[in-house]
mmCIF file of C-alpha atoms in Angstrom:
data_model
loop_
_atom_site.group_PDB
_atom_site.id
_atom_site.type_symbol
_atom_site.label_atom_id
_atom_site.label_comp_id
_atom_site.label_asym_id
_atom_site.label_seq_id
_atom_site.Cartn_x
_atom_site.Cartn_y
_atom_site.Cartn_z
ATOM 1 C CA MET V 1 -60.909 -12.233 29.999
ATOM 2 C CA GLY V 2 -57.794 -10.285 29.101
ATOM 3 C CA TYR V 3 -57.877 -6.789 27.669
ATOM 4 C CA PHE V 4 -55.466 -3.999 26.660
ATOM 5 C CA HIS V 5 -55.385 -0.894 28.782
ATOM 6 C CA PRO V 6 -56.149 2.106 26.539
ATOM 7 C CA ILE V 7 -52.809 3.782 27.461
ATOM 8 C CA LEU V 8 -50.968 0.637 26.390
ATOM 9 C CA ILE V 9 -52.827 0.669 23.095
ATOM 10 C CA ILE V 10 -51.889 4.291 22.515
ATOM 11 C CA ILE V 11 -48.215 3.607 23.324
ATOM 12 C CA PHE V 12 -48.253 0.657 20.944
ATOM 13 C CA ILE V 13 -49.778 2.684 18.084
ATOM 14 C CA VAL V 14 -47.357 5.591 18.681
ATOM 15 C CA SER V 15 -44.417 3.186 18.663
ATOM 16 C CA LEU V 16 -45.578 1.727 15.338
ATOM 17 C CA ILE V 17 -45.883 5.238 13.876
ATOM 18 C CA PHE V 18 -42.375 6.261 15.004
ATOM 19 C CA ASN V 19 -40.858 3.074 13.668
ATOM 20 C CA TYR V 20 -42.554 3.642 10.345
ATOM 21 C CA LEU V 21 -41.440 7.271 10.167
ATOM 22 C CA TYR V 22 -37.888 6.244 11.018
ATOM 23 C CA TYR V 23 -37.946 3.565 8.293
ATOM 24 C CA ILE V 24 -39.210 5.925 5.555
ATOM 25 C CA SER V 25 -36.826 8.710 6.641
ATOM 26 C CA LYS V 26 -33.786 6.501 6.058
ATOM 27 C CA LYS V 27 -32.441 7.090 2.607
ATOM 28 C CA LYS V 28 -31.988 4.132 0.257
ATOM 29 C CA ALA V 29 -28.587 3.419 -1.219
ATOM 30 C CA ILE V 30 -29.593 4.834 -4.571
ATOM 31 C CA ASP V 31 -30.866 8.059 -2.986
ATOM 32 C CA ILE V 32 -27.602 8.590 -1.090
ATOM 33 C CA VAL V 33 -25.521 8.132 -4.221
ATOM 34 C CA ASN V 34 -27.725 10.534 -6.176
ATOM 35 C CA ASP V 35 -27.066 13.111 -3.455
ATOM 36 C CA MET V 36 -23.272 12.599 -3.444
ATOM 37 C CA GLY V 37 -22.824 14.786 -6.527
ATOM 38 C CA ILE V 38 -19.334 15.243 -7.879
ATOM 39 C CA GLY V 39 -16.538 13.489 -6.036
ATOM 40 C CA TYR V 40 -12.820 14.119 -5.537
ATOM 41 C CA ASN V 41 -10.054 11.652 -4.748
ATOM 42 C CA LEU V 42 -7.474 12.717 -2.104
ATOM 43 C CA GLY V 43 -4.829 10.965 -4.189
ATOM 44 C CA ASN V 44 -1.163 10.399 -3.421
ATOM 45 C CA LEU V 45 -1.423 11.083 0.290
ATOM 46 C CA PHE V 46 -2.587 8.353 2.693
ATOM 47 C CA ASP V 47 -2.575 5.904 -0.198
ATOM 48 C CA CYS V 48 1.227 6.110 -0.730
ATOM 49 C CA TYR V 49 3.257 2.977 -0.193
ATOM 50 C CA SER V 50 6.733 1.672 -0.752
ATOM 51 C CA THR V 51 8.173 -1.842 -1.173
ATOM 52 C CA SER V 52 11.738 -0.639 -0.739
ATOM 53 C CA GLU V 53 11.670 2.081 1.879
ATOM 54 C CA GLU V 54 10.953 1.738 5.590
ATOM 55 C CA ILE V 55 8.118 4.007 6.646
ATOM 56 C CA LYS V 56 8.164 4.793 10.342
ATOM 57 C CA THR V 57 5.722 7.655 10.847
ATOM 58 C CA PRO V 58 2.366 8.613 9.327
ATOM 59 C CA ASP V 59 3.831 11.785 7.793
ATOM 60 C CA GLU V 60 6.602 9.747 6.095
ATOM 61 C CA GLN V 61 3.861 7.859 4.257
ATOM 62 C CA ILE V 62 1.583 10.821 3.601
ATOM 63 C CA THR V 63 4.390 12.892 2.054
ATOM 64 C CA LEU V 64 6.134 9.984 0.222
ATOM 65 C CA TRP V 65 4.815 11.009 -3.257
ATOM 66 C CA GLY V 66 5.510 14.713 -2.947
ATOM 67 C CA ASN V 67 2.341 16.168 -1.388
ATOM 68 C CA SER V 68 1.968 18.062 1.860
ATOM 69 C CA PRO V 69 -0.361 16.684 4.550
ATOM 70 C CA PRO V 70 -3.957 17.841 4.144
ATOM 71 C CA ASN V 71 -5.583 20.455 6.344
ATOM 72 C CA LYS V 72 -9.054 21.788 7.103
ATOM 73 C CA GLN V 73 -8.746 24.631 4.602
ATOM 74 C CA LEU V 74 -8.400 22.116 1.732
ATOM 75 C CA PHE V 75 -11.766 20.588 2.377
ATOM 76 C CA ASN V 76 -13.440 23.977 2.696
ATOM 77 C CA PHE V 77 -11.911 24.846 -0.717
ATOM 78 C CA LEU V 78 -13.100 21.615 -2.245
ATOM 79 C CA LYS V 79 -16.569 22.230 -0.860
ATOM 80 C CA LYS V 80 -16.643 25.741 -2.398
ATOM 81 C CA SER V 81 -15.403 24.262 -5.689
ATOM 82 C CA GLY V 82 -18.652 22.256 -5.933
ATOM 83 C CA PHE V 83 -17.510 18.841 -4.719
ATOM 84 C CA LYS V 84 -19.898 16.996 -2.442
ATOM 85 C CA THR V 85 -17.892 13.799 -1.864
ATOM 86 C CA ILE V 86 -14.275 13.093 -0.888
ATOM 87 C CA ARG V 87 -12.933 9.627 -1.615
ATOM 88 C CA PHE V 88 -10.190 9.191 0.936
ATOM 89 C CA PRO V 89 -7.871 6.399 -0.365
ATOM 90 C CA ILE V 90 -5.873 4.765 2.460
ATOM 91 C CA THR V 91 -3.128 2.110 2.264
ATOM 92 C CA TRP V 92 -2.893 0.412 5.631
ATOM 93 C CA MET V 93 -0.016 -2.110 5.312
ATOM 94 C CA HIS V 94 2.838 0.053 6.667
ATOM 95 C CA PHE V 95 1.044 0.463 9.977
ATOM 96 C CA MET V 96 -0.260 -3.091 10.518
ATOM 97 C CA ASP V 97 1.530 -5.945 12.239
ATOM 98 C CA GLU V 98 1.440 -9.512 10.890
ATOM 99 C CA SER V 99 -1.945 -10.214 12.520
ATOM 100 C CA GLY V 100 -3.447 -7.035 11.018
ATOM 101 C CA LYS V 101 -3.462 -4.904 14.143
ATOM 102 C CA VAL V 102 -3.388 -1.233 13.184
ATOM 103 C CA ASN V 103 -0.963 1.206 14.832
ATOM 104 C CA PRO V 104 -3.074 3.623 16.942
ATOM 105 C CA LEU V 105 -1.077 6.613 15.589
ATOM 106 C CA TRP V 106 -2.118 5.764 12.029
ATOM 107 C CA MET V 107 -5.754 5.141 12.998
ATOM 108 C CA SER V 108 -5.827 8.456 14.838
ATOM 109 C CA ARG V 109 -4.497 10.310 11.843
ATOM 110 C CA VAL V 110 -7.029 8.707 9.532
ATOM 111 C CA LYS V 111 -9.828 9.568 11.995
ATOM 112 C CA GLU V 112 -8.663 13.214 12.183
ATOM 113 C CA VAL V 113 -9.024 13.632 8.371
ATOM 114 C CA VAL V 114 -12.375 11.895 8.290
ATOM 115 C CA LYS V 115 -13.657 14.360 10.916
ATOM 116 C CA TRP V 116 -12.375 17.322 8.864
ATOM 117 C CA ILE V 117 -14.165 16.020 5.727
ATOM 118 C CA ILE V 118 -17.471 15.441 7.503
ATOM 119 C CA ASP V 119 -17.185 18.761 9.375
ATOM 120 C CA ALA V 120 -17.004 20.431 5.921
ATOM 121 C CA HIS V 121 -20.396 18.820 5.201
ATOM 122 C CA LEU V 122 -18.874 16.445 2.588
ATOM 123 C CA TYR V 123 -19.504 12.759 2.100
ATOM 124 C CA CYS V 124 -16.463 10.659 2.915
ATOM 125 C CA ILE V 125 -15.427 7.267 1.479
ATOM 126 C CA ILE V 126 -12.642 5.373 3.223
ATOM 127 C CA ASN V 127 -11.146 2.175 1.801
ATOM 128 C CA LEU V 128 -8.163 -0.143 1.419
ATOM 129 C CA GLN V 129 -6.485 1.495 -1.591
ATOM 130 C CA ASN V 130 -3.184 -0.205 -2.486
ATOM 131 C CA ASP V 131 -3.173 -3.143 -0.042
ATOM 132 C CA ALA V 132 -4.504 -5.455 -2.772
ATOM 133 C CA LEU V 133 -2.030 -4.428 -5.471
ATOM 134 C CA ALA V 134 0.113 -7.230 -6.893
ATOM 135 C CA GLY V 135 2.737 -8.202 -4.362
ATOM 136 C CA ASN V 136 1.018 -6.556 -1.408
ATOM 137 C CA TRP V 137 -0.602 -8.537 1.380
ATOM 138 C CA LEU V 138 -4.248 -8.475 0.183
ATOM 139 C CA SER V 139 -3.273 -9.641 -3.299
ATOM 140 C CA GLU V 140 -2.982 -13.136 -1.693
ATOM 141 C CA GLY V 141 -6.741 -13.361 -1.718
ATOM 142 C CA LEU V 142 -8.291 -15.897 0.682
ATOM 143 C CA ALA V 143 -4.911 -16.550 2.261
ATOM 144 C CA SER V 144 -5.202 -13.016 3.722
ATOM 145 C CA LYS V 145 -8.839 -13.299 4.704
ATOM 146 C CA ASN V 146 -8.292 -13.455 8.487
ATOM 147 C CA LYS V 147 -6.064 -10.372 8.362
ATOM 148 C CA TYR V 148 -8.601 -8.596 6.125
ATOM 149 C CA LYS V 149 -11.409 -9.481 8.557
ATOM 150 C CA TYR V 150 -9.459 -8.217 11.541
ATOM 151 C CA LEU V 151 -8.601 -4.919 9.795
ATOM 152 C CA TRP V 152 -12.254 -4.234 8.981
ATOM 153 C CA GLU V 153 -13.263 -5.157 12.567
ATOM 154 C CA GLN V 154 -10.905 -2.401 13.802
ATOM 155 C CA ILE V 155 -12.090 0.179 11.229
ATOM 156 C CA SER V 156 -15.730 -0.663 11.915
ATOM 157 C CA ASN V 157 -15.275 -0.326 15.643
ATOM 158 C CA GLU V 158 -13.375 2.971 15.342
ATOM 159 C CA PHE V 159 -16.050 4.589 13.145
ATOM 160 C CA LYS V 160 -19.313 2.900 14.254
ATOM 161 C CA ASP V 161 -20.587 6.059 15.918
ATOM 162 C CA PHE V 162 -19.858 8.251 12.867
ATOM 163 C CA ASP V 163 -22.786 9.562 10.757
ATOM 164 C CA ASP V 164 -24.184 6.599 8.870
ATOM 165 C CA GLU V 165 -25.106 8.701 5.835
ATOM 166 C CA TYR V 166 -21.996 10.837 5.294
ATOM 167 C CA LEU V 167 -19.320 8.198 6.050
ATOM 168 C CA LEU V 168 -19.133 5.257 3.593
ATOM 169 C CA PHE V 169 -16.873 2.181 3.624
ATOM 170 C CA GLU V 170 -15.359 0.739 0.413
ATOM 171 C CA ALA V 171 -14.394 -2.961 0.769
ATOM 172 C CA LEU V 172 -11.117 -2.857 -1.188
ATOM 173 C CA ASN V 173 -9.570 -1.389 -4.307
ATOM 174 C CA LEU V 174 -8.690 -3.320 -7.458
ATOM 175 C CA GLY V 175 -8.384 -6.920 -6.287
ATOM 176 C CA GLY V 176 -6.745 -8.506 -9.293
ATOM 177 C CA TYR V 177 -7.711 -12.099 -8.412
ATOM 178 C CA TYR V 178 -6.995 -14.298 -11.523
ATOM 179 C CA ILE V 179 -6.413 -18.015 -11.988
ATOM 180 C CA ASN V 180 -4.658 -18.861 -15.254
ATOM 181 C CA GLY V 181 -5.794 -15.578 -16.714
ATOM 182 C CA ILE V 182 -9.456 -16.043 -15.750
ATOM 183 C CA TYR V 183 -10.975 -13.813 -13.097
ATOM 184 C CA ASP V 184 -11.654 -15.529 -9.779
ATOM 185 C CA TYR V 185 -15.074 -14.197 -8.789
ATOM 186 C CA LYS V 186 -15.383 -16.631 -5.863
ATOM 187 C CA THR V 187 -12.419 -15.067 -4.082
ATOM 188 C CA LEU V 188 -13.796 -11.567 -4.459
ATOM 189 C CA PHE V 189 -17.237 -12.676 -3.346
ATOM 190 C CA ASN V 190 -15.820 -14.361 -0.270
ATOM 191 C CA LEU V 191 -13.938 -11.232 0.786
ATOM 192 C CA SER V 192 -16.950 -9.024 0.004
ATOM 193 C CA GLN V 193 -19.260 -11.147 2.123
ATOM 194 C CA THR V 194 -16.736 -11.041 4.931
ATOM 195 C CA PHE V 195 -16.618 -7.267 4.657
ATOM 196 C CA VAL V 196 -20.391 -6.917 4.813
ATOM 197 C CA ASP V 197 -20.747 -9.320 7.740
ATOM 198 C CA VAL V 198 -18.028 -7.664 9.795
ATOM 199 C CA VAL V 199 -19.336 -4.131 9.313
ATOM 200 C CA ARG V 200 -23.011 -5.036 9.962
ATOM 201 C CA ASN V 201 -22.164 -7.122 13.049
ATOM 202 C CA SER V 202 -20.101 -4.312 14.571
ATOM 203 C CA GLY V 203 -23.244 -2.470 15.624
ATOM 204 C CA GLY V 204 -23.778 1.216 16.072
ATOM 205 C CA LYS V 205 -24.468 3.169 12.951
ATOM 206 C CA ASN V 206 -22.668 0.583 10.860
ATOM 207 C CA LYS V 207 -25.946 -1.349 10.672
ATOM 208 C CA GLU V 208 -27.279 1.235 8.194
ATOM 209 C CA ARG V 209 -24.110 2.553 6.642
ATOM 210 C CA LEU V 210 -23.839 2.420 2.829
ATOM 211 C CA LEU V 211 -21.217 -0.163 1.906
ATOM 212 C CA ILE V 212 -19.350 -0.101 -1.393
ATOM 213 C CA LEU V 213 -18.365 -3.338 -2.999
ATOM 214 C CA SER V 214 -15.344 -3.513 -5.310
ATOM 215 C CA GLY V 215 -16.065 -4.431 -8.891
ATOM 216 C CA ALA V 216 -14.011 -7.290 -10.388
ATOM 217 C CA ASP V 217 -10.587 -5.699 -10.698
ATOM 218 C CA LYS V 218 -12.588 -2.422 -10.867
ATOM 219 C CA ASN V 219 -13.103 -3.358 -14.538
ATOM 220 C CA ILE V 220 -16.512 -2.569 -15.997
ATOM 221 C CA ASP V 221 -16.628 -5.487 -18.460
ATOM 222 C CA LEU V 222 -15.631 -8.018 -15.741
ATOM 223 C CA THR V 223 -18.109 -6.478 -13.266
ATOM 224 C CA CYS V 224 -21.024 -6.479 -15.667
ATOM 225 C CA SER V 225 -21.084 -10.257 -15.642
ATOM 226 C CA ASP V 226 -23.503 -12.911 -14.354
ATOM 227 C CA ASP V 227 -20.511 -14.402 -12.565
ATOM 228 C CA TYR V 228 -20.326 -11.402 -10.271
ATOM 229 C CA ILE V 229 -22.271 -12.305 -7.098
ATOM 230 C CA ILE V 230 -23.640 -9.674 -4.755
ATOM 231 C CA PRO V 231 -23.176 -10.676 -1.096
ATOM 232 C CA LYS V 232 -26.145 -10.877 1.279
ATOM 233 C CA ASP V 233 -26.776 -7.775 3.242
ATOM 234 C CA PRO V 234 -29.545 -7.597 5.902
ATOM 235 C CA SER V 235 -29.717 -3.831 5.469
ATOM 236 C CA ASN V 236 -29.922 -3.985 1.660
ATOM 237 C CA LYS V 237 -27.682 -0.966 1.422
ATOM 238 C CA LEU V 238 -24.879 -1.686 -1.078
ATOM 239 C CA ALA V 239 -23.248 0.103 -3.975
ATOM 240 C CA ILE V 240 -20.847 -1.158 -6.606
ATOM 241 C CA SER V 241 -17.482 0.537 -7.381
ATOM 242 C CA VAL V 242 -15.606 0.554 -10.650
ATOM 243 C CA ASP V 243 -12.996 2.790 -12.308
ATOM 244 C CA TYR V 244 -13.598 4.705 -15.522
ATOM 245 C CA TYR V 245 -10.441 5.081 -17.543
ATOM 246 C CA TYR V 246 -11.789 4.378 -21.028
ATOM 247 C CA PRO V 247 -10.533 4.363 -23.647
ATOM 248 C CA GLN V 248 -7.401 3.408 -21.818
ATOM 249 C CA ASN V 249 -5.039 4.589 -24.528
ATOM 250 C CA PHE V 250 -6.488 8.072 -24.004
ATOM 251 C CA ALA V 251 -6.965 8.136 -20.247
ATOM 252 C CA LEU V 252 -3.854 6.181 -19.194
ATOM 253 C CA GLU V 253 -1.338 5.610 -21.999
ATOM 254 C CA SER V 254 1.337 8.061 -23.090
ATOM 255 C CA ASP V 255 4.313 8.302 -25.463
ATOM 256 C CA ARG V 256 6.573 7.969 -22.471
ATOM 257 C CA ASN V 257 4.691 4.816 -21.392
ATOM 258 C CA PRO V 258 3.668 2.990 -24.659
ATOM 259 C CA TRP V 259 1.646 -0.210 -24.375
ATOM 260 C CA THR V 260 2.483 -3.325 -26.319
ATOM 261 C CA TYR V 261 0.904 -6.727 -27.009
ATOM 262 C CA ILE V 262 2.265 -9.900 -28.587
ATOM 263 C CA GLN V 263 0.535 -11.756 -31.423
ATOM 264 C CA ASP V 264 2.084 -14.623 -33.402
ATOM 265 C CA SER V 265 5.477 -13.933 -31.678
ATOM 266 C CA THR V 266 5.363 -10.375 -32.968
ATOM 267 C CA VAL V 267 5.350 -7.380 -30.593
ATOM 268 C CA TYR V 268 2.913 -4.628 -31.579
ATOM 269 C CA GLU V 269 2.760 -1.181 -29.996
ATOM 270 C CA ILE V 270 -0.612 0.418 -29.235
ATOM 271 C CA PRO V 271 -0.292 4.115 -30.011
ATOM 272 C CA PRO V 272 -1.589 6.490 -27.336
ATOM 273 C CA LEU V 273 -4.688 8.521 -28.230
ATOM 274 C CA THR V 274 -4.169 12.255 -27.762
ATOM 275 C CA LYS V 275 -7.627 13.504 -28.851
ATOM 276 C CA TRP V 276 -11.111 12.426 -27.674
ATOM 277 C CA GLY V 277 -14.584 13.466 -28.654
ATOM 278 C CA ASP V 278 -15.878 11.899 -31.861
ATOM 279 C CA GLU V 279 -19.300 10.292 -32.076
ATOM 280 C CA GLY V 280 -17.886 6.812 -31.505
ATOM 281 C CA HIS V 281 -16.169 7.884 -28.263
ATOM 282 C CA TYR V 282 -19.433 9.342 -26.913
ATOM 283 C CA ASN V 283 -21.323 6.221 -27.915
ATOM 284 C CA ASP V 284 -18.787 3.995 -26.199
ATOM 285 C CA MET V 285 -19.185 6.012 -22.968
ATOM 286 C CA ILE V 286 -22.938 5.718 -23.082
ATOM 287 C CA ASN V 287 -22.699 1.975 -23.685
ATOM 288 C CA PHE V 288 -20.619 1.585 -20.567
ATOM 289 C CA PHE V 289 -23.265 3.508 -18.569
ATOM 290 C CA GLU V 290 -26.113 1.513 -20.090
ATOM 291 C CA ASN V 291 -24.454 -1.791 -19.227
ATOM 292 C CA LEU V 292 -23.864 -0.759 -15.592
ATOM 293 C CA LYS V 293 -27.440 0.520 -15.412
ATOM 294 C CA ARG V 294 -28.813 -2.786 -16.613
ATOM 295 C CA TYR V 295 -26.706 -4.914 -14.252
ATOM 296 C CA TYR V 296 -26.859 -2.737 -11.130
ATOM 297 C CA ALA V 297 -28.753 0.555 -11.010
ATOM 298 C CA ASP V 298 -31.926 -1.049 -12.399
ATOM 299 C CA ARG V 299 -31.685 -3.447 -9.454
ATOM 300 C CA GLU V 300 -31.369 -0.528 -7.012
ATOM 301 C CA ILE V 301 -27.615 -1.122 -6.587
ATOM 302 C CA PRO V 302 -26.040 2.376 -7.286
ATOM 303 C CA VAL V 303 -22.786 2.746 -9.192
ATOM 304 C CA ILE V 304 -19.792 4.749 -8.015
ATOM 305 C CA PHE V 305 -16.993 5.502 -10.458
ATOM 306 C CA ALA V 306 -14.336 5.487 -7.725
ATOM 307 C CA GLU V 307 -11.665 6.882 -9.991
ATOM 308 C CA VAL V 308 -11.985 8.839 -13.259
ATOM 309 C CA GLY V 309 -9.591 11.099 -15.057
ATOM 310 C CA VAL V 310 -7.095 11.651 -17.862
ATOM 311 C CA LEU V 311 -3.310 12.032 -17.842
ATOM 312 C CA THR V 312 -2.698 15.770 -17.789
ATOM 313 C CA GLU V 313 1.089 15.785 -18.256
ATOM 314 C CA GLU V 314 1.309 13.502 -21.242
ATOM 315 C CA LEU V 315 0.627 15.653 -24.303
ATOM 316 C CA LYS V 316 -3.141 15.064 -24.326
ATOM 317 C CA ASP V 317 -5.204 17.640 -26.105
ATOM 318 C CA ILE V 318 -6.541 19.979 -23.418
ATOM 319 C CA VAL V 319 -9.918 20.518 -25.137
ATOM 320 C CA SER V 320 -10.316 16.739 -25.316
ATOM 321 C CA ILE V 321 -9.545 16.376 -21.628
ATOM 322 C CA ARG V 322 -12.191 18.997 -20.819
ATOM 323 C CA ASN V 323 -14.840 17.452 -23.147
ATOM 324 C CA TYR V 324 -14.123 13.990 -21.741
ATOM 325 C CA LEU V 325 -14.656 15.127 -18.147
ATOM 326 C CA TYR V 326 -17.674 17.223 -19.084
ATOM 327 C CA ALA V 327 -19.341 14.208 -20.722
ATOM 328 C CA LEU V 328 -18.422 11.797 -17.929
ATOM 329 C CA PHE V 329 -19.612 13.940 -15.095
ATOM 330 C CA SER V 330 -22.743 15.060 -16.978
ATOM 331 C CA LEU V 331 -23.720 11.432 -17.618
ATOM 332 C CA SER V 332 -22.952 10.533 -13.961
ATOM 333 C CA SER V 333 -25.299 13.307 -12.865
ATOM 334 C CA GLU V 334 -28.006 12.441 -15.374
ATOM 335 C CA TYR V 335 -28.209 8.694 -14.718
ATOM 336 C CA ASN V 336 -30.226 7.587 -11.654
ATOM 337 C CA GLY V 337 -27.906 6.093 -8.995
ATOM 338 C CA PHE V 338 -24.525 7.073 -10.554
ATOM 339 C CA MET V 339 -21.733 9.360 -9.345
ATOM 340 C CA ALA V 340 -18.023 9.796 -10.106
ATOM 341 C CA CYS V 341 -14.867 10.821 -8.248
ATOM 342 C CA LEU V 342 -12.096 12.688 -10.014
ATOM 343 C CA TRP V 343 -8.595 11.185 -9.359
ATOM 344 C CA ASP V 344 -6.004 13.859 -8.540
ATOM 345 C CA ALA V 345 -2.284 13.331 -7.801
ATOM 346 C CA SER V 346 -1.944 17.104 -7.333
ATOM 347 C CA ASN V 347 1.867 17.447 -7.450
ATOM 348 C CA LYS V 348 3.201 17.670 -10.999
ATOM 349 C CA ASN V 349 6.627 16.559 -10.009
ATOM 350 C CA PHE V 350 5.349 13.217 -8.829
ATOM 351 C CA GLY V 351 2.046 12.512 -10.586
ATOM 352 C CA ASN V 352 0.776 12.774 -14.179
ATOM 353 C CA MET V 353 -2.937 13.208 -13.434
ATOM 354 C CA ASN V 354 -3.118 16.567 -11.798
ATOM 355 C CA TYR V 355 -6.069 18.952 -11.434
ATOM 356 C CA ILE V 356 -5.669 20.981 -8.234
ATOM 357 C CA ASP V 357 -2.547 22.357 -6.599
ATOM 358 C CA ARG V 358 -3.314 21.531 -2.942
ATOM 359 C CA ASN V 359 -0.495 23.769 -1.673
ATOM 360 C CA THR V 360 -2.194 26.892 -3.135
ATOM 361 C CA ASN V 361 -5.827 25.552 -3.465
ATOM 362 C CA GLN V 362 -5.942 26.528 -7.111
ATOM 363 C CA TRP V 363 -6.986 24.630 -10.223
ATOM 364 C CA TYR V 364 -4.352 24.049 -12.832
ATOM 365 C CA ASP V 365 -7.070 24.542 -15.470
ATOM 366 C CA GLU V 366 -9.802 26.929 -14.410
ATOM 367 C CA LYS V 367 -12.111 25.741 -17.246
ATOM 368 C CA ILE V 368 -12.137 22.267 -15.791
#
């Protein structure tokens, strides 16, 4: 008659206890996002790109839009300013060959900055920022799937030993996949599932890393749709990413860049909104939050506003800009499973959404 040795029984029970404690100690996706606080985009640096200029070195890309390369002091300043998360937008295409193989110099430079961010005790989000913009390689959708897969295999392998709580991967940015003006959810789902499979199968700490899925063209209305399909994830640790630039004629439109539409062969101009803050504006913002809550956060899929902000150099009322950001970040903090990242181009000579002068580590508007 078989029997268990008492020591083996004790080992078995202790093993079960440790496995259980490990399981309950691992934060859920929604807990991580709640802890990520206020986020900041390292805009107009590693995300720069050109379709007309040849870029030969990492610094040529990083400084293309007028900013100096980042340093450790910047992240210490951002930490002291109250930020807990750095979204680190990266455009990879200038340092990839036709197969998708990444130049080691570029990967090394990316890795250096990721280390600085995490060493400053900040969450870090890395992504594919402008690779999917119209005309760039990832805008080809499924035709670029193998290259996309290979790129994420390299990123996953490079970072698989990095902290699985403080480093997050974002599948892609934008992804304007349309067929005859109708959004192609199937293409986005296919790429999203590929992203999840590649990262999870790469092993190491990637098995438990929080993965961020791109919303449909980062548009809230398109993303809050029954047609948007969440990929399967064995770790059940996914978040959804959208941008918040609403109303667009306040956040993004200016007199220098007026928007038009055509109706009955007549061209109409949409006037930019310079002031924000009436009751209807607040209600619209809350409605966006409620819709995302219903579709995602209520299903334990947290929501990350990857980019938020208002044009600061385009004659917008400064009090309106402040009130807009106060409301947006307050709601992001109040809603369970939401957080937002401020977009910052930094250099006023090149960008028109500027909040911090990174050369001096000073805010342009101290009240903000």
